[in-house]
Each structure stands twice: as C-alpha cells, then as structure tokens.
Amino acid sequence: MWLNLSAFEDGLQTEFVARRAVYLTSTDSTMNVARAEAENGAADGTVIIAEEQSTGRGRFGRAWVSPAGQNLYFTLIMRPPLERLRSLSVVTPLAVCLAIEEVTGLEPRIKWPNDVLINRRKVAGILIESELSGRSVKYALVGPGVNVNFDVEESPDIADIATSLKRELGHETSRETLLAALMNRFEVLYNAATAGSEVLDAWRSRLETLGREVTVTFGGQTQEGLAEDVDVDGSLILCLRDGSRVAIEAGEVTLRLPAP
Ligand code: BTN
C-alpha cells in the first residue's frame, strides 16, 4: 500500500523539516533527485520520499535493497553552516532510534557512525553526501533507509545481517506515523546539536561499538584496535596495539569479538 501523505502531514510537528515534500512512487535513488532539487535551490528541510528505488545506494558504493511500498526511503536537503555539518551523522541515527522507540517500543542501538541495529542486525542505514563551496556548505543530502514492513527473510543475500521492524515485532508498523516521528525527532535534535552537547551523549550511549575490539577500514586503509570512546565531534577514538590513540572521522567498522 502507498503512503498516506495526509496521515503523514497530520503527525508532522516541525517548523521547517519536511514542510516541503516531493513524493515519488518510483525513482532510481532519492539521493539523485535530492541533488538535482538542491542544485535548483530547494529550501532547507525539503524532503524527497520514494516508494521504491531501482538503484538505491548505501555507503561505500553498496546497493540498498529498496522494494516498493514496504519501507522508508527518503533524502532531506539540509543547508547547515559548516560547523554543524558533522552533527548530521550524530543527529540522524539518533532520530531514527528515538522514532523507532517512540512508535514501536523497540530499543535500537547504533554501530558507529550511523548504522541502526536491532538484535545485532541492521534495520536502518544512512547515507550523507555534502557539497561545499570553499568553506561554506552548499547543501547536505541526508538519506536514511529504514526497513519497516519488509519480509527480509525473503531476501537471502541480506537475511543474516539485516532486519525489519516487522521481523522484530511480528506485525506491521504504520510508515506514516514512523516517518512523522522521525522528522519531528530530527528537527529537535538538529536544533539542539552542538559539539559535545547532550545530543552527542545520547548518541554515544547507544553506540554498541564502544569497548569492543574492531577493525576500521577507510580509504583503503585498515586499522585494528579497541574502540575506546568518541570525541566531541563524534570521531571514533581507537586505541591501537602499541598503546597509541587515533581519532577516526569516518569509516566502516567490523566488530572482531563477541560482546563481553
Ligand atoms: C548504508 O547503510 O549503507 C546507507 C544506506 C542508505 C539508504 C538510503 S534509502 C534513501 C536514500 N537513497 C539512497 O539511494 N540511499 C539512501
């Protein structure tokens, strides 16, 4: 069933986030549509929502499985000042967690920096792309994909590593209610987030990565160590074998040992 947009709007309590929505039954990727809209001057907070994506994409060039009418696929066009750009990768996964918790009672965790997990399987992923002009942000594209009513078990390629709210709950969730809750949470957190703020603490407290032995890969480089903490900007502090510490801004984390 397609999204009921007026039910979504009824739940929206935001000032600017999602106050302009572009709704598509099908597209290649909401990231592409959002980029074109942003280049054409779309307002801060504009959202592109699609029912299905033919080439939905994830981080590190991976595909994002995007079947029709079951999940949430959207991209927000944001125009933050440069000093707030990095907060998007803290605010967005936290907004997804809080919205899921509010609507379903489930308690998602976060794999640094912004994968949302339930029972160790991924329920949502977030792709953030930004375009700078000198030292100012032209726009940032914030693209979450949330597996809502998806029968993940029917996709053998991802069934072991991915989940959906339906899989966890045993019943469907209203996508309209969840989407509105997500936009509401996102705006509040975005307005409140500064380096080292309570928002960062709330994100940190959901990180299942901390205290674990991890391998981090980024830009062809791999580093192994203990994920000790995050700094005020959300970078991962890795304690290496020789006892030295490095702060990692972005990357793909693999947890190497089971949780204690
Ligand atoms: C990841 O975990 O690798 C990020 C996945 C992001 C998927 C979403 S779905 C909406 C938006 N459009 C895309 O093509 N990708 C993001």
mmCIF file of C-alpha atoms and ligand atoms in Angstrom:
data_model
loop_
_atom_site.group_PDB
_atom_site.id
_atom_site.type_symbol
_atom_site.label_atom_id
_atom_site.label_comp_id
_atom_site.label_asym_id
_atom_site.label_seq_id
_atom_site.Cartn_x
_atom_site.Cartn_y
_atom_site.Cartn_z
ATOM 1 C CA MET A 1 0.000 0.000 0.000
ATOM 2 C CA TRP A 2 1.246 3.517 -0.839
ATOM 3 C CA LEU A 3 1.965 6.100 1.856
ATOM 4 C CA ASN A 4 -0.997 8.149 3.034
ATOM 5 C CA LEU A 5 0.563 11.603 2.767
ATOM 6 C CA SER A 6 -2.158 13.427 4.659
ATOM 7 C CA ALA A 7 -1.797 10.990 7.584
ATOM 8 C CA PHE A 8 1.943 11.741 7.497
ATOM 9 C CA GLU A 9 1.320 15.523 7.456
ATOM 10 C CA ASP A 10 -1.143 15.216 10.358
ATOM 11 C CA GLY A 11 1.658 13.815 12.527
ATOM 12 C CA LEU A 12 4.225 16.423 11.492
ATOM 13 C CA GLN A 13 5.122 18.969 14.198
ATOM 14 C CA THR A 14 8.154 20.551 12.545
ATOM 15 C CA GLU A 15 8.881 24.176 11.660
ATOM 16 C CA PHE A 16 10.894 23.530 8.513
ATOM 17 C CA VAL A 17 11.884 19.866 8.172
ATOM 18 C CA ALA A 18 9.702 18.100 5.577
ATOM 19 C CA ARG A 19 7.430 21.141 5.237
ATOM 20 C CA ARG A 20 8.071 20.733 1.523
ATOM 21 C CA ALA A 21 7.858 17.115 0.358
ATOM 22 C CA VAL A 22 8.430 15.660 -3.107
ATOM 23 C CA TYR A 23 6.756 12.250 -3.268
ATOM 24 C CA LEU A 24 7.628 9.700 -5.962
ATOM 25 C CA THR A 25 6.146 6.241 -6.421
ATOM 26 C CA SER A 26 9.361 5.140 -8.108
ATOM 27 C CA THR A 27 12.814 6.585 -8.752
ATOM 28 C CA ASP A 28 16.421 5.499 -9.202
ATOM 29 C CA SER A 29 17.629 6.971 -5.890
ATOM 30 C CA THR A 30 16.180 9.733 -3.715
ATOM 31 C CA MET A 31 19.787 10.978 -3.399
ATOM 32 C CA ASN A 32 19.881 11.787 -7.117
ATOM 33 C CA VAL A 33 16.529 13.561 -7.094
ATOM 34 C CA ALA A 34 17.537 15.497 -3.975
ATOM 35 C CA ARG A 35 20.817 16.584 -5.561
ATOM 36 C CA ALA A 36 19.008 17.971 -8.609
ATOM 37 C CA GLU A 37 16.462 19.727 -6.361
ATOM 38 C CA ALA A 38 19.218 21.159 -4.162
ATOM 39 C CA GLU A 39 21.115 22.463 -7.201
ATOM 40 C CA ASN A 40 17.868 24.160 -8.268
ATOM 41 C CA GLY A 41 17.629 25.985 -4.927
ATOM 42 C CA ALA A 42 15.227 23.760 -2.956
ATOM 43 C CA ALA A 43 14.504 25.130 0.523
ATOM 44 C CA ASP A 44 16.291 23.931 3.671
ATOM 45 C CA GLY A 45 14.417 20.890 5.018
ATOM 46 C CA THR A 46 12.893 19.790 1.706
ATOM 47 C CA VAL A 47 12.396 16.020 1.644
ATOM 48 C CA ILE A 48 12.303 13.616 -1.294
ATOM 49 C CA ILE A 49 10.343 10.440 -0.469
ATOM 50 C CA ALA A 50 10.088 7.383 -2.721
ATOM 51 C CA GLU A 51 8.076 4.179 -2.512
ATOM 52 C CA GLU A 52 10.786 2.236 -4.338
ATOM 53 C CA GLN A 53 14.270 2.801 -5.749
ATOM 54 C CA SER A 54 15.724 0.979 -8.720
ATOM 55 C CA THR A 55 19.324 1.838 -7.756
ATOM 56 C CA GLY A 56 19.094 2.696 -4.066
ATOM 57 C CA ARG A 57 22.621 3.111 -2.787
ATOM 58 C CA GLY A 58 24.413 2.678 0.514
ATOM 59 C CA ARG A 59 27.780 3.676 1.914
ATOM 60 C CA PHE A 60 30.967 2.514 0.179
ATOM 61 C CA GLY A 61 29.181 2.089 -3.161
ATOM 62 C CA ARG A 62 26.939 -0.729 -1.945
ATOM 63 C CA ALA A 63 23.377 -1.249 -3.142
ATOM 64 C CA TRP A 64 20.430 -0.616 -0.834
ATOM 65 C CA VAL A 65 17.617 -3.110 -1.347
ATOM 66 C CA SER A 66 14.522 -0.950 -1.930
ATOM 67 C CA PRO A 67 11.321 -2.922 -2.637
ATOM 68 C CA ALA A 68 8.077 -0.984 -3.220
ATOM 69 C CA GLY A 69 5.563 0.097 -0.584
ATOM 70 C CA GLN A 70 7.151 -1.563 2.449
ATOM 71 C CA ASN A 71 9.927 0.609 3.813
ATOM 72 C CA LEU A 72 11.016 4.236 4.135
ATOM 73 C CA TYR A 73 13.441 5.720 1.607
ATOM 74 C CA PHE A 74 13.962 9.462 1.734
ATOM 75 C CA THR A 75 16.537 12.221 1.437
ATOM 76 C CA LEU A 76 16.448 15.505 3.328
ATOM 77 C CA ILE A 77 18.074 18.554 1.775
ATOM 78 C CA MET A 78 19.773 20.471 4.577
ATOM 79 C CA ARG A 79 21.744 23.700 4.417
ATOM 80 C CA PRO A 80 23.709 23.764 7.689
ATOM 81 C CA PRO A 81 26.578 26.117 8.491
ATOM 82 C CA LEU A 82 29.934 24.332 8.126
ATOM 83 C CA GLU A 83 30.393 23.914 11.891
ATOM 84 C CA ARG A 84 27.145 21.928 12.109
ATOM 85 C CA LEU A 85 27.755 19.657 9.133
ATOM 86 C CA ARG A 86 29.294 16.811 11.116
ATOM 87 C CA SER A 87 26.439 16.791 13.613
ATOM 88 C CA LEU A 88 24.217 15.314 10.892
ATOM 89 C CA SER A 89 25.843 11.905 11.301
ATOM 90 C CA VAL A 90 25.054 12.002 15.018
ATOM 91 C CA VAL A 91 21.587 13.552 14.817
ATOM 92 C CA THR A 92 20.239 11.305 12.056
ATOM 93 C CA PRO A 93 20.845 7.840 13.542
ATOM 94 C CA LEU A 94 19.711 9.114 16.935
ATOM 95 C CA ALA A 95 16.489 10.485 15.394
ATOM 96 C CA VAL A 96 15.897 7.103 13.734
ATOM 97 C CA CYS A 97 16.441 5.285 17.059
ATOM 98 C CA LEU A 98 14.163 7.599 19.045
ATOM 99 C CA ALA A 99 11.405 7.488 16.423
ATOM 100 C CA ILE A 100 11.507 3.672 16.294
ATOM 101 C CA GLU A 101 11.443 3.557 20.083
ATOM 102 C CA GLU A 102 8.524 6.003 20.286
ATOM 103 C CA VAL A 103 6.411 4.162 17.722
ATOM 104 C CA THR A 104 7.270 0.510 18.463
ATOM 105 C CA GLY A 105 8.867 0.304 21.920
ATOM 106 C CA LEU A 106 11.908 -1.443 20.398
ATOM 107 C CA GLU A 107 15.291 -0.124 21.580
ATOM 108 C CA PRO A 108 17.695 0.146 18.634
ATOM 109 C CA ARG A 109 21.449 0.520 19.063
ATOM 110 C CA ILE A 110 23.960 2.261 16.792
ATOM 111 C CA LYS A 111 27.040 0.841 15.110
ATOM 112 C CA TRP A 112 29.443 3.753 14.737
ATOM 113 C CA PRO A 113 28.942 6.040 12.991
ATOM 114 C CA ASN A 114 25.351 5.645 11.866
ATOM 115 C CA ASP A 115 24.056 2.123 11.281
ATOM 116 C CA VAL A 116 20.916 1.423 13.301
ATOM 117 C CA LEU A 117 20.702 -2.126 14.676
ATOM 118 C CA ILE A 118 18.131 -4.244 16.451
ATOM 119 C CA ASN A 119 19.350 -7.531 17.913
ATOM 120 C CA ARG A 120 22.671 -7.000 16.097
ATOM 121 C CA ARG A 121 21.027 -6.815 12.677
ATOM 122 C CA LYS A 122 20.771 -3.645 10.609
ATOM 123 C CA VAL A 123 17.307 -2.073 10.487
ATOM 124 C CA ALA A 124 18.342 1.290 9.020
ATOM 125 C CA GLY A 125 21.281 2.820 7.194
ATOM 126 C CA ILE A 126 22.073 6.440 6.455
ATOM 127 C CA LEU A 127 23.915 7.940 3.522
ATOM 128 C CA ILE A 128 25.101 11.537 3.880
ATOM 129 C CA GLU A 129 26.570 13.444 0.946
ATOM 130 C CA SER A 130 27.623 17.065 1.114
ATOM 131 C CA GLU A 131 28.608 19.719 -1.366
ATOM 132 C CA LEU A 132 30.914 22.500 -0.233
ATOM 133 C CA SER A 133 31.780 25.789 -1.838
ATOM 134 C CA GLY A 134 35.036 26.981 -0.303
ATOM 135 C CA ARG A 135 34.386 26.964 3.447
ATOM 136 C CA SER A 136 30.610 27.057 3.209
ATOM 137 C CA VAL A 137 28.132 24.251 2.782
ATOM 138 C CA LYS A 138 26.071 24.479 -0.403
ATOM 139 C CA TYR A 139 23.889 21.617 0.822
ATOM 140 C CA ALA A 140 23.967 18.282 2.597
ATOM 141 C CA LEU A 141 21.860 15.331 1.490
ATOM 142 C CA VAL A 142 20.750 13.161 4.399
ATOM 143 C CA GLY A 143 19.375 9.849 3.167
ATOM 144 C CA PRO A 144 18.026 7.257 5.600
ATOM 145 C CA GLY A 145 16.595 3.923 4.531
ATOM 146 C CA VAL A 146 14.507 2.161 7.202
ATOM 147 C CA ASN A 147 13.315 -1.429 6.870
ATOM 148 C CA VAL A 148 9.756 -1.230 8.168
ATOM 149 C CA ASN A 149 7.356 -3.859 6.794
ATOM 150 C CA PHE A 150 9.930 -5.672 4.702
ATOM 151 C CA ASP A 151 9.963 -9.501 4.762
ATOM 152 C CA VAL A 152 13.763 -9.604 4.983
ATOM 153 C CA GLU A 153 13.751 -13.392 5.270
ATOM 154 C CA GLU A 154 12.711 -13.482 1.615
ATOM 155 C CA SER A 155 15.963 -11.757 0.574
ATOM 156 C CA PRO A 156 18.568 -14.472 1.286
ATOM 157 C CA ASP A 157 21.505 -12.185 0.417
ATOM 158 C CA ILE A 158 20.838 -9.928 3.395
ATOM 159 C CA ALA A 159 18.648 -12.042 5.711
ATOM 160 C CA ASP A 160 21.519 -12.782 8.111
ATOM 161 C CA ILE A 161 22.695 -9.215 8.516
ATOM 162 C CA ALA A 162 19.511 -7.164 8.058
ATOM 163 C CA THR A 163 16.219 -6.967 9.872
ATOM 164 C CA SER A 164 12.972 -5.008 9.713
ATOM 165 C CA LEU A 165 10.534 -3.742 12.305
ATOM 166 C CA LYS A 166 8.090 -6.362 11.051
ATOM 167 C CA ARG A 167 10.607 -9.138 11.607
ATOM 168 C CA GLU A 168 11.298 -7.925 15.150
ATOM 169 C CA LEU A 169 7.684 -7.233 16.127
ATOM 170 C CA GLY A 170 5.810 -9.899 14.188
ATOM 171 C CA HIS A 171 3.393 -7.306 12.833
ATOM 172 C CA GLU A 172 3.343 -4.248 10.580
ATOM 173 C CA THR A 173 4.094 -0.665 11.666
ATOM 174 C CA SER A 174 2.455 2.480 10.245
ATOM 175 C CA ARG A 175 5.029 4.029 7.926
ATOM 176 C CA GLU A 176 3.211 7.387 8.125
ATOM 177 C CA THR A 177 3.444 7.514 11.949
ATOM 178 C CA LEU A 178 7.090 6.465 11.886
ATOM 179 C CA LEU A 179 8.024 8.951 9.157
ATOM 180 C CA ALA A 180 6.379 11.856 11.007
ATOM 181 C CA ALA A 181 8.036 10.826 14.310
ATOM 182 C CA LEU A 182 11.384 10.656 12.547
ATOM 183 C CA MET A 183 11.057 14.157 11.058
ATOM 184 C CA ASN A 184 9.898 15.559 14.428
ATOM 185 C CA ARG A 185 12.826 13.990 16.282
ATOM 186 C CA PHE A 186 15.293 15.013 13.595
ATOM 187 C CA GLU A 187 14.356 18.706 13.772
ATOM 188 C CA VAL A 188 14.524 18.879 17.570
ATOM 189 C CA LEU A 189 17.915 17.128 17.663
ATOM 190 C CA TYR A 190 19.304 19.149 14.758
ATOM 191 C CA ASN A 191 18.399 22.409 16.522
ATOM 192 C CA ALA A 192 19.936 21.183 19.798
ATOM 193 C CA ALA A 193 23.135 19.580 18.492
ATOM 194 C CA THR A 194 26.461 21.258 19.046
ATOM 195 C CA ALA A 195 29.857 19.625 19.544
ATOM 196 C CA GLY A 196 29.937 17.940 22.960
ATOM 197 C CA SER A 197 26.213 18.515 23.621
ATOM 198 C CA GLU A 198 23.592 16.254 25.252
ATOM 199 C CA VAL A 199 22.699 15.053 21.761
ATOM 200 C CA LEU A 200 26.212 13.670 21.388
ATOM 201 C CA ASP A 201 25.905 11.982 24.800
ATOM 202 C CA ALA A 202 22.585 10.378 23.826
ATOM 203 C CA TRP A 203 24.124 9.076 20.573
ATOM 204 C CA ARG A 204 27.209 7.850 22.455
ATOM 205 C CA SER A 205 25.110 5.943 24.979
ATOM 206 C CA ARG A 206 23.571 3.919 22.135
ATOM 207 C CA LEU A 207 26.849 3.032 20.462
ATOM 208 C CA GLU A 208 27.357 -0.691 20.674
ATOM 209 C CA THR A 209 30.853 -0.258 19.210
ATOM 210 C CA LEU A 210 32.476 1.160 22.342
ATOM 211 C CA GLY A 211 34.598 -1.174 24.430
ATOM 212 C CA ARG A 212 34.893 -3.675 21.565
ATOM 213 C CA GLU A 213 37.856 -4.838 19.505
ATOM 214 C CA VAL A 214 37.253 -3.507 15.991
ATOM 215 C CA THR A 215 38.703 -3.278 12.523
ATOM 216 C CA VAL A 216 38.108 0.075 10.837
ATOM 217 C CA THR A 217 38.516 0.462 7.083
ATOM 218 C CA PHE A 218 38.554 3.771 5.288
ATOM 219 C CA GLY A 219 40.090 4.973 2.041
ATOM 220 C CA GLY A 220 41.897 1.646 1.504
ATOM 221 C CA GLN A 221 43.475 1.751 4.984
ATOM 222 C CA THR A 222 42.711 -0.701 7.765
ATOM 223 C CA GLN A 223 43.328 -0.191 11.463
ATOM 224 C CA GLU A 224 42.699 -2.549 14.331
ATOM 225 C CA GLY A 225 42.271 -1.715 17.965
ATOM 226 C CA LEU A 226 39.956 -1.096 20.879
ATOM 227 C CA ALA A 227 37.085 1.320 20.202
ATOM 228 C CA GLU A 228 37.666 3.324 23.335
ATOM 229 C CA ASP A 229 35.407 6.351 23.022
ATOM 230 C CA VAL A 230 34.198 9.128 20.730
ATOM 231 C CA ASP A 231 35.403 12.728 20.847
ATOM 232 C CA VAL A 232 33.302 15.925 20.907
ATOM 233 C CA ASP A 233 32.839 15.758 17.120
ATOM 234 C CA GLY A 234 31.807 12.099 17.073
ATOM 235 C CA SER A 235 35.137 10.758 15.766
ATOM 236 C CA LEU A 236 35.961 7.255 16.990
ATOM 237 C CA ILE A 237 38.947 7.074 19.350
ATOM 238 C CA LEU A 238 40.810 3.879 18.592
ATOM 239 C CA CYS A 239 43.468 2.557 20.981
ATOM 240 C CA LEU A 240 45.996 0.718 18.812
ATOM 241 C CA ARG A 241 48.093 -2.327 19.834
ATOM 242 C CA ASP A 242 51.133 -0.160 20.592
ATOM 243 C CA GLY A 243 49.057 1.906 23.024
ATOM 244 C CA SER A 244 48.803 4.975 20.778
ATOM 245 C CA ARG A 245 45.429 6.527 20.003
ATOM 246 C CA VAL A 246 43.957 7.734 16.724
ATOM 247 C CA ALA A 247 40.732 9.662 16.067
ATOM 248 C CA ILE A 248 38.857 8.333 13.037
ATOM 249 C CA GLU A 249 36.353 10.631 11.345
ATOM 250 C CA ALA A 250 34.678 8.137 9.030
ATOM 251 C CA GLY A 251 34.927 4.509 8.078
ATOM 252 C CA GLU A 252 33.454 1.031 8.074
ATOM 253 C CA VAL A 253 33.680 -0.787 11.397
ATOM 254 C CA THR A 254 33.785 -4.552 11.812
ATOM 255 C CA LEU A 255 33.360 -5.839 15.355
ATOM 256 C CA ARG A 256 36.034 -8.502 15.867
ATOM 257 C CA LEU A 257 34.989 -10.275 19.045
ATOM 258 C CA PRO A 258 31.616 -11.126 20.553
ATOM 259 C CA ALA A 259 30.322 -8.700 23.165
ATOM 260 C CA PRO A 260 31.518 -9.452 26.679
HETATM 261 C C1 BTN B 1 24.127 2.413 4.292
HETATM 262 O O1 BTN B 1 23.932 1.917 5.402
HETATM 263 O O2 BTN B 1 24.990 1.940 3.553
HETATM 264 C C2 BTN B 1 23.312 3.601 3.854
HETATM 265 C C3 BTN B 1 22.006 3.218 3.228
HETATM 266 C C4 BTN B 1 21.182 4.418 2.791
HETATM 267 C C5 BTN B 1 19.954 4.053 2.008
HETATM 268 C C6 BTN B 1 19.073 5.244 1.763
HETATM 269 S S1 BTN B 1 17.489 4.849 1.119
HETATM 270 C C7 BTN B 1 17.168 6.530 0.842
HETATM 271 C C8 BTN B 1 18.435 7.128 0.283
HETATM 272 N N1 BTN B 1 18.512 6.897 -1.149
HETATM 273 C C9 BTN B 1 19.502 6.082 -1.465
HETATM 274 O O3 BTN B 1 19.805 5.714 -2.634
HETATM 275 N N2 BTN B 1 20.182 5.723 -0.379
HETATM 276 C C10 BTN B 1 19.620 6.303 0.823
#
